[in-house]
């Protein structure tokens, strides 16, 4: 059974850091592009960061460039998001998504983890 389970969310002060993790199972992890999205109340879902199947290529949304880093460990079937210099605007539910390299129209999604940046 395919599963994506996010962890690491929580409450952090502005300027602080958090590291999110997503554990994958039930599919060939290295054959999937892994992406972090986030959605804040009243806003559309936003792409945060993506990493290619072998970890060789990474892309970031404009709002997080220079602050967030995505990485993956194919031996452990995990993808992580290191978030530094957090701002209140980063408050959102963060979701892990898997899309196969040869896309057939279906993605796998995790349940999300809440990140709250507040003093």
C-alpha atoms as a printed R data frame, in Angstrom:
    type eleno elety resid chain resno      x      y       z
1   ATOM     1    CA   UNK     A     1  0.000  0.000   0.000
2   ATOM     2    CA   UNK     A     2  1.340  3.419  -0.964
3   ATOM     3    CA   UNK     A     3  1.995  5.736   1.965
4   ATOM     4    CA   UNK     A     4  3.536  9.168   2.419
5   ATOM     5    CA   UNK     A     5  3.845 10.304   6.018
6   ATOM     6    CA   UNK     A     6  5.035 13.804   6.884
7   ATOM     7    CA   UNK     A     7  6.549 14.723  10.224
8   ATOM     8    CA   UNK     A     8  8.485 17.519  11.866
9   ATOM     9    CA   UNK     A     9  5.933 20.304  11.857
10  ATOM    10    CA   UNK     A    10  5.229 22.442  14.864
11  ATOM    11    CA   UNK     A    11  5.402 25.906  16.364
12  ATOM    12    CA   UNK     A    12  8.509 28.014  15.836
13  ATOM    13    CA   UNK     A    13  9.389 31.656  16.387
14  ATOM    14    CA   UNK     A    14 10.136 33.989  13.477
15  ATOM    15    CA   UNK     A    15 13.732 33.537  12.390
16  ATOM    16    CA   UNK     A    16 13.811 29.972  13.635
17  ATOM    17    CA   UNK     A    17 14.220 26.686  11.796
18  ATOM    18    CA   UNK     A    18 12.354 23.445  11.273
19  ATOM    19    CA   UNK     A    19 13.139 20.294   9.361
20  ATOM    20    CA   UNK     A    20 10.257 18.395   7.799
21  ATOM    21    CA   UNK     A    21 10.513 14.779   6.729
22  ATOM    22    CA   UNK     A    22  8.382 12.596   4.495
23  ATOM    23    CA   UNK     A    23  8.653  8.822   4.704
24  ATOM    24    CA   UNK     A    24  7.533  6.900   1.618
25  ATOM    25    CA   UNK     A    25  6.579  3.272   1.166
26  ATOM    26    CA   UNK     A    26  4.748  1.049  -1.286
27  ATOM    27    CA   UNK     A    27  6.314  2.311  -4.522
28  ATOM    28    CA   UNK     A    28  9.656  2.635  -6.283
29  ATOM    29    CA   UNK     A    29 10.760  5.809  -4.564
30  ATOM    30    CA   UNK     A    30 13.713  6.641  -6.823
31  ATOM    31    CA   UNK     A    31 11.417  6.718  -9.863
32  ATOM    32    CA   UNK     A    32  9.379  9.604  -8.458
33  ATOM    33    CA   UNK     A    33  9.865 13.338  -8.389
34  ATOM    34    CA   UNK     A    34  9.225 14.470  -4.830
35  ATOM    35    CA   UNK     A    35  7.661 17.844  -4.120
36  ATOM    36    CA   UNK     A    36  6.742 19.842  -1.050
37  ATOM    37    CA   UNK     A    37  3.635 22.016  -1.262
38  ATOM    38    CA   UNK     A    38  2.001 24.216   1.326
39  ATOM    39    CA   UNK     A    39 -1.410 25.740   1.810
40  ATOM    40    CA   UNK     A    40 -2.339 28.532   4.186
41  ATOM    41    CA   UNK     A    41 -5.916 29.415   5.153
42  ATOM    42    CA   UNK     A    42 -7.625 31.351   2.389
43  ATOM    43    CA   UNK     A    43 -4.793 30.808  -0.082
44  ATOM    44    CA   UNK     A    44 -4.171 28.462  -2.972
45  ATOM    45    CA   UNK     A    45 -1.792 25.565  -2.625
46  ATOM    46    CA   UNK     A    46  1.751 26.722  -3.370
47  ATOM    47    CA   UNK     A    47  4.771 24.815  -4.647
48  ATOM    48    CA   UNK     A    48  7.591 25.039  -2.133
49  ATOM    49    CA   UNK     A    49 10.355 22.798  -3.461
50  ATOM    50    CA   UNK     A    50 10.903 19.798  -5.722
51  ATOM    51    CA   UNK     A    51 13.704 17.303  -6.215
52  ATOM    52    CA   UNK     A    52 14.344 14.899  -9.088
53  ATOM    53    CA   UNK     A    53 14.411 11.135  -8.728
54  ATOM    54    CA   UNK     A    54 18.158 10.856  -8.220
55  ATOM    55    CA   UNK     A    55 18.450 14.083  -6.232
56  ATOM    56    CA   UNK     A    56 20.456 15.793  -8.954
57  ATOM    57    CA   UNK     A    57 18.047 18.626  -9.686
58  ATOM    58    CA   UNK     A    58 16.208 20.860  -7.231
59  ATOM    59    CA   UNK     A    59 13.727 23.684  -7.739
60  ATOM    60    CA   UNK     A    60 12.211 26.171  -5.286
61  ATOM    61    CA   UNK     A    61  9.316 28.528  -5.143
62  ATOM    62    CA   UNK     A    62 10.284 32.182  -5.263
63  ATOM    63    CA   UNK     A    63  9.058 32.847  -1.743
64  ATOM    64    CA   UNK     A    64 11.441 30.326  -0.164
65  ATOM    65    CA   UNK     A    65 14.577 30.566  -2.312
66  ATOM    66    CA   UNK     A    66 17.653 31.038  -0.187
67  ATOM    67    CA   UNK     A    67 15.892 29.901   2.976
68  ATOM    68    CA   UNK     A    68 14.649 26.349   2.337
69  ATOM    69    CA   UNK     A    69 16.542 23.282   1.130
70  ATOM    70    CA   UNK     A    70 15.011 20.074  -0.193
71  ATOM    71    CA   UNK     A    71 16.889 16.780  -0.162
72  ATOM    72    CA   UNK     A    72 16.159 13.087  -0.535
73  ATOM    73    CA   UNK     A    73 17.666  9.831   0.625
74  ATOM    74    CA   UNK     A    74 16.671  7.063  -1.744
75  ATOM    75    CA   UNK     A    75 18.253  4.424   0.479
76  ATOM    76    CA   UNK     A    76 15.829  5.398   3.246
77  ATOM    77    CA   UNK     A    77 12.886  6.389   1.017
78  ATOM    78    CA   UNK     A    78 12.682  9.829   2.576
79  ATOM    79    CA   UNK     A    79 12.539 13.420   1.419
80  ATOM    80    CA   UNK     A    80 13.268 16.336   3.732
81  ATOM    81    CA   UNK     A    81 12.722 20.068   3.781
82  ATOM    82    CA   UNK     A    82 15.100 22.165   5.853
83  ATOM    83    CA   UNK     A    83 13.434 25.492   6.602
84  ATOM    84    CA   UNK     A    84 15.545 28.355   7.926
85  ATOM    85    CA   UNK     A    85 14.841 32.015   8.649
86  ATOM    86    CA   UNK     A    86 11.177 31.249   9.008
87  ATOM    87    CA   UNK     A    87  8.627 34.016   8.646
88  ATOM    88    CA   UNK     A    88  5.001 34.251   9.778
89  ATOM    89    CA   UNK     A    89  4.069 34.045   6.085
90  ATOM    90    CA   UNK     A    90  5.458 30.492   6.058
91  ATOM    91    CA   UNK     A    91  2.635 29.350   8.318
92  ATOM    92    CA   UNK     A    92  0.738 26.644   6.450
93  ATOM    93    CA   UNK     A    93  0.035 22.958   6.199
94  ATOM    94    CA   UNK     A    94  2.934 21.368   4.345
95  ATOM    95    CA   UNK     A    95  2.284 18.394   2.078
96  ATOM    96    CA   UNK     A    96  4.591 15.833   0.514
97  ATOM    97    CA   UNK     A    97  3.744 14.725  -3.036
98  ATOM    98    CA   UNK     A    98  5.163 11.977  -5.236
99  ATOM    99    CA   UNK     A    99  4.853 12.023  -9.028
100 ATOM   100    CA   UNK     A   100  6.289  9.256 -11.234
101 ATOM   101    CA   UNK     A   101  8.954 10.241 -13.743
102 ATOM   102    CA   UNK     A   102  6.711  8.771 -16.428
103 ATOM   103    CA   UNK     A   103  3.527 10.505 -15.396
104 ATOM   104    CA   UNK     A   104  0.270  8.652 -15.955
105 ATOM   105    CA   UNK     A   105 -2.043 11.178 -14.326
106 ATOM   106    CA   UNK     A   106 -1.989 10.180 -10.656
107 ATOM   107    CA   UNK     A   107  0.031 11.574  -7.771
108 ATOM   108    CA   UNK     A   108  0.518 10.325  -4.237
109 ATOM   109    CA   UNK     A   109 -0.031 12.777  -1.386
110 ATOM   110    CA   UNK     A   110  0.723 12.735   2.297
111 ATOM   111    CA   UNK     A   111 -1.675 13.887   4.984
112 ATOM   112    CA   UNK     A   112  0.176 17.118   5.708
113 ATOM   113    CA   UNK     A   113  1.933 18.576   8.715
114 ATOM   114    CA   UNK     A   114  1.191 21.951  10.290
115 ATOM   115    CA   UNK     A   115  3.902 24.594  10.494
116 ATOM   116    CA   UNK     A   116  3.128 27.675  12.559
117 ATOM   117    CA   UNK     A   117  5.564 30.593  12.725
118 ATOM   118    CA   UNK     A   118  4.571 32.957  15.487
119 ATOM   119    CA   UNK     A   119  5.954 34.791  18.477
